[in-house]
């Protein structure tokens, strides 16, 4: 039996309290040994609440601790790349929140920091570890044939706080304010923070992106992006990203291929449910509709991260996926700005 990996958590804000700390309490593949937040009181309160032995306000002290094998970096976006670089140079494996960095260019600096270290870097685009999305990926590889025509939608809901209130125990310490850091430019921030999920999932399911054409409107305070993604392997995706609507949370895909089709309905992430998936096999004229257990994508991404480290496997998503998601986000922004069809590296 292998000992579990020893993990440190940097950043004890909302996503850590809602998702990472509960997932760490469930998994047996890693043990949380220390947490850190630049707000010392928050670190202490969170450590007490989640029974973590050590807490501090200094990430470099946590990174210097040689009892720690790996870290989760869950701080505001502008600190992702600098802290990931420091963690790698301290010899720690890294699971870093999405988006990987502020820009693809900034994030590409991590290639040199990672090369030759033998360390693992995984981006916390946890939807890849939703068992419904995993099933869909396998279906696309084995049964769909050539992807031809796809829709992808991601409509964030303004009722988020109401769902937090239904989650037990109280999911966020009341002294953790919603800083809104980065939201001074909401058009840019929302495209990056939600696009990091949407475009990563499109790439995961359907492969690389060759061109993007997109439009944006701000109506009644609601940000709306529509666009067309041309897939490198052929096929078109129409995408819709909306932040935020007075409507139920709605995320999903329909994917039509040469040998079948697929629909995915994904739930509000912190409810930890698997996506509902229906897949049609045209040859057999049969629908499949799987049912899943162990559905917490945040726990499953931790287990996958631990497996990648222990068994020396590729991470999912890896550094290149994190950079490629930013390439698509930037292409969407550029197409909105210029009105042109933009070619993409991602
Ligand atoms: N994967 C998901 O489902 C998901 C959901 C929400 C947020 N996120 C991502 O997680 C990250 C954090 O988001 P959040 O909502 O938790 O933000 P938040 O502002 O609630 O929390 C960030 C925390 O980091 C701390 N911090 C800031 N700089 C630090 C530093 N240098 N060292 C240590 N601690 C520091 C802050 O004090 C704060 O407690 C963002 O990048 C966001 O995009 C991911």
CSV table of C-alpha atoms and ligand atoms in Angstrom, one decimal:
chain,number,residue,atom,x,y,z
A,1,UNK,CA,0.0,0.0,0.0
A,2,UNK,CA,1.4,3.4,-1.0
A,3,UNK,CA,1.4,6.2,1.5
A,4,UNK,CA,-0.9,9.0,0.4
A,5,UNK,CA,0.8,12.0,-1.1
A,6,UNK,CA,1.3,14.9,1.3
A,7,UNK,CA,-0.4,18.1,0.0
A,8,UNK,CA,-0.4,21.8,0.8
A,9,UNK,CA,-3.2,24.1,-0.2
A,10,UNK,CA,-2.4,27.7,-1.1
A,11,UNK,CA,-5.4,30.0,-1.1
A,12,UNK,CA,-8.3,29.4,1.3
A,13,UNK,CA,-11.0,31.4,-0.5
A,14,UNK,CA,-14.3,30.4,-2.0
A,15,UNK,CA,-13.3,27.6,-4.3
A,16,UNK,CA,-11.1,26.0,-1.6
A,17,UNK,CA,-13.9,26.1,1.0
A,18,UNK,CA,-16.7,25.0,-1.5
A,19,UNK,CA,-14.8,22.4,-3.4
A,20,UNK,CA,-11.1,21.5,-2.6
A,21,UNK,CA,-11.3,21.2,1.1
A,22,UNK,CA,-14.5,19.0,1.1
A,23,UNK,CA,-12.9,16.9,-1.7
A,24,UNK,CA,-9.6,16.6,0.3
A,25,UNK,CA,-11.7,15.3,3.3
A,26,UNK,CA,-13.1,12.5,1.1
A,27,UNK,CA,-10.1,11.3,-0.9
A,28,UNK,CA,-7.7,8.7,0.4
A,29,UNK,CA,-5.1,9.4,-2.4
A,30,UNK,CA,-3.7,12.6,-0.8
A,31,UNK,CA,-3.4,13.9,2.8
A,32,UNK,CA,-3.7,17.6,3.4
A,33,UNK,CA,-0.9,18.6,5.8
A,34,UNK,CA,-0.8,22.4,5.6
A,35,UNK,CA,-2.8,25.3,4.3
A,36,UNK,CA,-1.9,28.9,3.6
A,37,UNK,CA,-3.7,32.2,2.8
A,38,UNK,CA,-2.2,35.6,2.7
A,39,UNK,CA,-5.1,36.6,5.0
A,40,UNK,CA,-3.7,34.9,8.2
A,41,UNK,CA,-7.1,35.0,10.1
A,42,UNK,CA,-8.8,33.2,7.1
A,43,UNK,CA,-6.1,30.6,7.1
A,44,UNK,CA,-6.5,30.0,10.8
A,45,UNK,CA,-10.3,29.9,10.7
A,46,UNK,CA,-10.3,27.5,7.7
A,47,UNK,CA,-7.7,25.2,9.3
A,48,UNK,CA,-9.8,25.0,12.5
A,49,UNK,CA,-12.9,24.2,10.5
A,50,UNK,CA,-11.4,21.5,8.3
A,51,UNK,CA,-9.0,20.2,11.1
A,52,UNK,CA,-5.8,21.0,9.2
A,53,UNK,CA,-2.8,20.8,11.5
A,54,UNK,CA,-0.6,23.7,10.1
A,55,UNK,CA,-1.7,27.0,8.7
A,56,UNK,CA,0.3,30.1,7.7
A,57,UNK,CA,0.1,33.3,5.7
A,58,UNK,CA,3.3,32.8,3.8
A,59,UNK,CA,3.2,30.6,0.6
A,60,UNK,CA,7.0,30.5,0.5
A,61,UNK,CA,7.2,29.0,4.0
A,62,UNK,CA,4.7,26.3,2.9
A,63,UNK,CA,6.7,25.7,-0.3
A,64,UNK,CA,10.0,25.3,1.7
A,65,UNK,CA,8.4,22.5,3.8
A,66,UNK,CA,10.0,19.3,2.5
A,67,UNK,CA,7.3,17.2,4.1
A,68,UNK,CA,5.0,18.5,1.3
A,69,UNK,CA,5.0,16.7,-2.1
A,70,UNK,CA,2.5,18.7,-4.0
A,71,UNK,CA,0.3,21.8,-3.8
A,72,UNK,CA,-3.0,23.1,-5.0
A,73,UNK,CA,-2.8,26.8,-6.0
A,74,UNK,CA,-6.3,28.4,-5.6
A,75,UNK,CA,-5.5,32.1,-5.5
A,76,UNK,CA,-6.6,34.9,-7.8
A,77,UNK,CA,-5.7,34.5,-11.5
A,78,UNK,CA,-2.8,37.0,-11.5
A,79,UNK,CA,-0.9,34.9,-8.9
A,80,UNK,CA,-1.3,31.5,-10.7
A,81,UNK,CA,1.8,31.7,-12.9
A,82,UNK,CA,4.2,33.4,-10.3
A,83,UNK,CA,3.2,30.9,-7.6
A,84,UNK,CA,3.3,27.9,-9.9
A,85,UNK,CA,6.9,28.9,-10.9
A,86,UNK,CA,7.8,29.2,-7.2
A,87,UNK,CA,6.2,25.8,-6.4
A,88,UNK,CA,8.0,24.1,-9.3
A,89,UNK,CA,11.4,25.5,-8.3
A,90,UNK,CA,10.7,24.3,-4.7
A,91,UNK,CA,10.3,20.8,-6.2
A,92,UNK,CA,6.5,20.5,-5.7
A,93,UNK,CA,4.0,19.0,-8.1
A,94,UNK,CA,1.2,21.5,-8.9
A,95,UNK,CA,-2.5,21.5,-9.4
A,96,UNK,CA,-3.3,25.1,-10.4
A,97,UNK,CA,-6.7,26.6,-10.7
A,98,UNK,CA,-8.1,27.7,-14.1
A,99,UNK,CA,-7.5,29.8,-16.0
A,100,UNK,CA,-3.8,28.7,-16.0
A,101,UNK,CA,-2.7,32.3,-16.2
A,102,UNK,CA,-3.7,35.8,-17.3
A,103,UNK,CA,-2.5,35.2,-20.9
A,104,UNK,CA,-1.2,32.4,-23.0
A,105,UNK,CA,2.1,34.3,-23.3
A,106,UNK,CA,2.5,34.6,-19.5
A,107,UNK,CA,1.6,30.9,-19.1
A,108,UNK,CA,4.0,29.7,-21.8
A,109,UNK,CA,6.8,30.8,-19.4
A,110,UNK,CA,5.9,27.7,-17.4
A,111,UNK,CA,7.3,25.4,-20.1
A,112,UNK,CA,10.8,26.2,-19.1
A,113,UNK,CA,10.0,26.0,-15.4
A,114,UNK,CA,8.5,22.5,-15.8
A,115,UNK,CA,10.9,21.1,-18.4
A,116,UNK,CA,13.3,18.5,-17.0
A,117,UNK,CA,12.0,18.6,-13.4
A,118,UNK,CA,10.1,15.3,-13.5
A,119,UNK,CA,7.3,17.2,-11.7
A,120,UNK,CA,3.6,17.1,-12.7
A,121,UNK,CA,1.5,20.1,-13.5
A,122,UNK,CA,-2.3,19.8,-13.8
A,123,UNK,CA,-4.8,22.6,-14.5
A,124,UNK,CA,-7.9,22.4,-12.3
A,125,UNK,CA,-10.4,22.4,-15.2
A,126,UNK,CA,-12.3,19.7,-13.2
A,127,UNK,CA,-15.1,19.2,-15.7
A,128,UNK,CA,-12.8,16.7,-17.5
A,129,UNK,CA,-13.2,14.5,-14.4
A,130,UNK,CA,-17.0,14.7,-14.3
A,131,UNK,CA,-17.8,11.0,-15.1
A,132,UNK,CA,-20.5,12.1,-17.6
A,133,UNK,CA,-18.0,14.1,-19.5
A,134,UNK,CA,-15.5,11.2,-19.3
A,135,UNK,CA,-18.1,8.9,-20.7
A,136,UNK,CA,-18.8,11.4,-23.5
A,137,UNK,CA,-15.1,11.6,-24.4
A,138,UNK,CA,-14.9,7.8,-24.7
A,139,UNK,CA,-18.1,7.8,-26.8
A,140,UNK,CA,-16.7,10.5,-29.1
A,141,UNK,CA,-13.5,8.5,-29.6
A,142,UNK,CA,-15.1,5.1,-30.1
A,143,UNK,CA,-18.6,5.6,-31.6
A,144,UNK,CA,-19.3,9.1,-32.8
A,145,UNK,CA,-17.3,8.9,-36.1
A,146,UNK,CA,-16.4,12.3,-37.5
A,147,UNK,CA,-17.8,15.2,-35.5
A,148,UNK,CA,-19.9,17.3,-37.9
A,149,UNK,CA,-22.2,19.8,-36.1
A,150,UNK,CA,-22.0,20.7,-32.4
A,151,UNK,CA,-23.6,23.2,-30.0
A,152,UNK,CA,-22.0,24.2,-26.7
A,153,UNK,CA,-23.7,26.4,-24.2
A,154,UNK,CA,-22.7,27.8,-20.8
A,155,UNK,CA,-25.2,30.1,-19.1
A,156,UNK,CA,-24.1,31.1,-15.7
A,157,UNK,CA,-27.0,31.8,-13.3
A,158,UNK,CA,-27.5,34.8,-11.0
A,159,UNK,CA,-29.1,32.4,-8.5
A,160,UNK,CA,-25.7,31.0,-7.5
A,161,UNK,CA,-25.9,32.3,-4.0
A,162,UNK,CA,-29.2,30.6,-3.5
A,163,UNK,CA,-27.7,27.2,-4.3
A,164,UNK,CA,-24.8,27.8,-2.0
A,165,UNK,CA,-27.4,28.4,0.7
A,166,UNK,CA,-28.8,24.9,0.1
A,167,UNK,CA,-25.5,23.2,0.5
A,168,UNK,CA,-24.7,21.7,3.9
A,169,UNK,CA,-22.7,22.4,6.0
A,170,UNK,CA,-22.6,26.2,5.4
A,171,UNK,CA,-20.2,26.1,2.5
A,172,UNK,CA,-18.4,29.4,2.9
A,173,UNK,CA,-17.1,31.0,6.1
A,174,UNK,CA,-19.0,34.3,6.4
A,175,UNK,CA,-15.8,36.2,6.8
A,176,UNK,CA,-14.7,35.3,3.3
A,177,UNK,CA,-15.8,38.2,1.1
A,178,UNK,CA,-16.4,37.9,-2.6
A,179,UNK,CA,-13.5,40.2,-3.4
A,180,UNK,CA,-14.4,40.5,-7.0
A,181,UNK,CA,-10.6,40.6,-7.7
A,182,UNK,CA,-10.1,40.9,-11.5
A,183,UNK,CA,-13.7,42.0,-12.1
A,184,UNK,CA,-12.7,45.6,-12.7
A,185,UNK,CA,-12.8,44.5,-16.4
A,186,UNK,CA,-15.8,42.2,-16.3
A,187,UNK,CA,-15.9,41.5,-20.1
A,188,UNK,CA,-12.3,40.2,-19.9
A,189,UNK,CA,-12.7,38.5,-16.5
A,190,UNK,CA,-15.9,36.6,-17.3
A,191,UNK,CA,-14.7,35.4,-20.7
A,192,UNK,CA,-11.6,34.0,-19.1
A,193,UNK,CA,-13.0,32.5,-15.9
A,194,UNK,CA,-16.0,30.7,-17.6
A,195,UNK,CA,-14.3,30.3,-21.0
A,196,UNK,CA,-11.5,28.4,-19.2
A,197,UNK,CA,-14.1,25.7,-18.6
A,198,UNK,CA,-16.1,25.9,-21.8
A,199,UNK,CA,-13.2,26.0,-24.3
A,200,UNK,CA,-11.2,23.4,-22.4
A,201,UNK,CA,-14.2,21.1,-22.6
A,202,UNK,CA,-14.7,21.7,-26.3
A,203,UNK,CA,-11.0,20.8,-26.8
A,204,UNK,CA,-11.2,17.8,-24.5
A,205,UNK,CA,-14.2,16.3,-26.3
A,206,UNK,CA,-13.6,17.4,-29.9
A,207,UNK,CA,-9.9,18.1,-30.2
A,208,UNK,CA,-8.0,21.2,-31.3
A,209,UNK,CA,-9.5,24.5,-32.6
A,210,UNK,CA,-8.3,26.0,-35.8
A,211,UNK,CA,-10.4,29.2,-36.2
A,212,UNK,CA,-12.8,31.3,-34.2
A,213,UNK,CA,-15.4,33.9,-35.1
A,214,UNK,CA,-17.2,35.6,-32.2
A,215,UNK,CA,-19.6,38.4,-31.2
A,216,UNK,CA,-20.3,40.0,-27.9
A,217,UNK,CA,-23.1,42.1,-26.5
A,218,UNK,CA,-23.8,43.6,-23.1
A,219,UNK,CA,-27.5,43.9,-22.6
A,220,UNK,CA,-29.2,44.8,-19.3
A,221,UNK,CA,-25.9,44.0,-17.5
A,222,UNK,CA,-25.8,40.5,-19.0
A,223,UNK,CA,-22.7,39.6,-21.0
A,224,UNK,CA,-23.3,37.4,-24.1
A,225,UNK,CA,-20.8,35.8,-26.4
A,226,UNK,CA,-21.8,33.8,-29.4
A,227,UNK,CA,-19.4,32.3,-31.9
A,228,UNK,CA,-18.3,29.6,-34.3
A,229,UNK,CA,-15.4,27.4,-33.6
A,230,UNK,CA,-13.8,25.5,-36.5
A,231,UNK,CA,-12.3,22.3,-35.3
A,232,UNK,CA,-8.8,21.4,-36.5
A,233,UNK,CA,-10.1,17.9,-37.5
A,234,UNK,CA,-13.2,19.3,-39.3
A,235,UNK,CA,-16.6,20.1,-38.0
A,236,UNK,CA,-18.2,23.3,-36.6
A,237,UNK,CA,-19.2,24.2,-33.0
A,238,UNK,CA,-21.6,27.0,-32.3
A,239,UNK,CA,-20.9,28.2,-28.7
A,240,UNK,CA,-22.9,30.5,-26.4
A,241,UNK,CA,-21.5,31.9,-23.2
A,242,UNK,CA,-23.8,34.1,-21.0
A,243,UNK,CA,-22.9,35.6,-17.6
A,244,UNK,CA,-25.2,35.8,-15.6
A,245,UNK,CA,-28.9,35.1,-16.3
A,246,UNK,CA,-31.9,35.1,-14.0
A,247,UNK,CA,-32.5,31.5,-15.1
A,248,UNK,CA,-31.4,28.0,-13.9
A,249,UNK,CA,-27.7,27.2,-14.4
A,250,UNK,CA,-27.4,25.6,-17.9
A,251,UNK,CA,-24.3,24.0,-19.4
A,252,UNK,CA,-24.2,21.4,-22.1
A,253,UNK,CA,-23.4,20.1,-25.5
A,254,UNK,CA,-25.1,18.4,-28.5
A,255,UNK,CA,-22.6,16.7,-30.8
A,256,UNK,CA,-23.7,15.2,-34.1
A,257,UNK,CA,-21.2,12.9,-35.9
A,258,UNK,CA,-21.1,10.6,-38.9
A,259,UNK,CA,-22.0,7.5,-36.8
A,260,UNK,CA,-24.0,8.8,-33.9
A,261,UNK,CA,-24.8,11.7,-31.7
A,262,UNK,CA,-24.6,12.8,-28.1
A,263,UNK,CA,-26.1,15.2,-25.6
A,264,UNK,CA,-24.6,16.4,-22.3
A,265,UNK,CA,-26.4,18.4,-19.6
A,266,UNK,CA,-24.1,19.6,-16.9
A,267,UNK,CA,-25.3,20.9,-13.5
A,268,UNK,CA,-24.2,23.8,-11.3
A,269,UNK,CA,-20.6,22.6,-10.4
A,270,UNK,CA,-20.7,22.8,-6.6
A,271,UNK,CA,-23.7,20.4,-6.5
A,272,UNK,CA,-21.1,17.8,-7.5
A,273,UNK,CA,-23.5,15.8,-9.7
A,274,UNK,CA,-22.4,14.0,-12.8
A,275,UNK,CA,-23.5,15.4,-16.2
A,276,UNK,CA,-26.6,13.7,-17.7
A,277,UNK,CA,-25.5,12.1,-20.9
A,278,UNK,CA,-27.4,10.4,-23.7
A,279,UNK,CA,-25.5,8.8,-26.6
A,280,UNK,CA,-27.0,7.4,-29.8
A,281,UNK,CA,-25.3,4.7,-31.8
A,282,UNK,CA,-26.6,5.0,-35.4
A,283,UNK,CA,-25.5,1.6,-36.5
A,284,UNK,CA,-27.4,-0.2,-33.7
A,285,UNK,CA,-30.1,2.5,-33.6
A,286,UNK,CA,-29.8,2.5,-29.8
A,287,UNK,CA,-29.5,5.2,-27.1
A,288,UNK,CA,-27.3,4.7,-24.1
A,289,UNK,CA,-28.0,6.7,-20.9
A,290,UNK,CA,-25.5,5.8,-18.2
A,291,UNK,CA,-25.8,6.3,-14.4
A,292,UNK,CA,-22.8,7.2,-12.3
A,293,UNK,CA,-21.6,7.0,-8.7
A,294,UNK,CA,-18.6,8.8,-7.1
A,295,UNK,CA,-19.5,12.0,-9.0
A,296,UNK,CA,-17.5,14.7,-7.2
A,297,UNK,CA,-15.3,16.1,-10.0
A,298,UNK,CA,-13.1,18.0,-7.5
A,299,UNK,CA,-12.3,14.7,-5.7
A,300,UNK,CA,-11.9,12.8,-8.9
A,301,UNK,CA,-9.4,15.4,-10.2
A,302,UNK,CA,-7.4,15.0,-7.0
A,303,UNK,CA,-7.3,11.3,-7.5
A,304,UNK,CA,-6.2,11.7,-11.1
A,305,UNK,CA,-3.5,14.2,-10.0
A,306,UNK,CA,-2.2,11.7,-7.4
A,307,UNK,CA,-2.3,8.8,-10.0
A,308,UNK,CA,-0.3,11.0,-12.5
A,309,UNK,CA,2.4,11.6,-9.8
A,310,UNK,CA,2.6,8.1,-8.4
A,311,UNK,CA,2.4,6.2,-11.7
A,312,UNK,CA,4.2,8.8,-13.8
A,313,UNK,CA,1.2,9.3,-16.1
A,314,UNK,CA,0.3,12.4,-18.1
A,315,UNK,CA,-1.9,15.0,-16.3
A,316,UNK,CA,-5.3,15.9,-17.5
A,317,UNK,CA,-5.5,18.8,-18.4
A,318,UNK,CA,-1.8,19.4,-18.7
A,319,UNK,CA,0.2,22.6,-19.2
A,320,UNK,CA,-0.3,22.6,-23.0
A,321,UNK,CA,-4.1,22.3,-22.5
A,322,UNK,CA,-4.0,25.2,-20.1
A,323,UNK,CA,-2.1,27.3,-22.6
A,324,UNK,CA,-4.4,26.2,-25.5
A,325,UNK,CA,-7.6,27.1,-23.6
A,326,UNK,CA,-6.1,30.6,-23.1
A,327,UNK,CA,-5.3,30.7,-26.9
A,328,UNK,CA,-9.0,30.1,-27.6
A,329,UNK,CA,-10.1,32.7,-25.1
A,330,UNK,CA,-7.8,35.3,-26.6
A,331,UNK,CA,-8.9,34.4,-30.1
A,332,UNK,CA,-12.6,35.0,-29.1
A,333,UNK,CA,-11.6,38.4,-27.6
A,334,UNK,CA,-9.7,39.3,-30.7
A,335,UNK,CA,-12.5,38.3,-33.0
A,336,UNK,CA,-15.0,40.4,-31.0
A,337,UNK,CA,-12.6,43.3,-31.2
A,338,UNK,CA,-11.8,43.1,-34.9
A,339,UNK,CA,-15.0,41.5,-36.2
A,340,UNK,CA,-12.7,39.1,-38.1
A,341,UNK,CA,-12.3,35.3,-38.2
A,342,UNK,CA,-9.2,34.6,-36.1
A,343,UNK,CA,-6.8,31.7,-36.5
A,344,UNK,CA,-6.0,29.9,-33.2
A,345,UNK,CA,-3.0,27.9,-31.9
A,346,UNK,CA,-5.3,25.9,-29.6
B,1,LIG,N1,-12.7,25.2,-10.8
B,1,LIG,C1,-13.7,25.8,-10.3
B,1,LIG,O1,-14.8,25.3,-10.2
B,1,LIG,C2,-13.5,27.2,-9.8
B,1,LIG,C3,-14.5,27.9,-9.1
B,1,LIG,C4,-14.3,29.1,-8.6
B,1,LIG,C5,-13.1,29.7,-8.7
B,1,LIG,N2,-12.0,29.1,-9.4
B,1,LIG,C6,-10.7,29.7,-9.5
B,1,LIG,O2,-10.0,29.6,-8.3
B,1,LIG,C7,-9.2,30.8,-8.1
B,1,LIG,C8,-9.6,31.4,-6.7
B,1,LIG,O3,-11.0,31.8,-6.8
B,1,LIG,P1,-11.8,32.0,-5.5
B,1,LIG,O4,-13.2,32.3,-5.9
B,1,LIG,O5,-11.5,31.0,-4.4
B,1,LIG,O6,-11.2,33.5,-5.0
B,1,LIG,P2,-11.2,34.1,-3.5
B,1,LIG,O7,-10.9,35.5,-3.8
B,1,LIG,O8,-12.4,33.7,-2.8
B,1,LIG,O9,-10.0,33.3,-2.8
B,1,LIG,C9,-8.7,33.6,-3.1
B,1,LIG,C10,-7.9,33.4,-1.8
B,1,LIG,O10,-6.5,33.5,-2.1
B,1,LIG,C11,-5.9,34.3,-1.1
B,1,LIG,N3,-4.6,34.8,-1.7
B,1,LIG,C12,-4.4,35.9,-2.5
B,1,LIG,N4,-3.1,36.0,-2.8
B,1,LIG,C13,-2.5,35.0,-2.1
B,1,LIG,C14,-1.1,34.7,-2.0
B,1,LIG,N5,-0.1,35.3,-2.7
B,1,LIG,N6,-0.8,33.6,-1.2
B,1,LIG,C15,-1.7,33.0,-0.5
B,1,LIG,N7,-3.0,33.3,-0.6
B,1,LIG,C16,-3.4,34.3,-1.4
B,1,LIG,C17,-6.9,35.4,-0.8
B,1,LIG,O11,-6.7,35.9,0.5
B,1,LIG,C18,-8.2,34.5,-0.8
B,1,LIG,O12,-8.5,34.0,0.4
B,1,LIG,C19,-9.5,31.7,-9.3
B,1,LIG,O13,-8.4,31.5,-10.2
B,1,LIG,C20,-10.8,31.1,-9.9
B,1,LIG,O14,-10.8,31.3,-11.3
B,1,LIG,C21,-12.3,27.8,-9.9
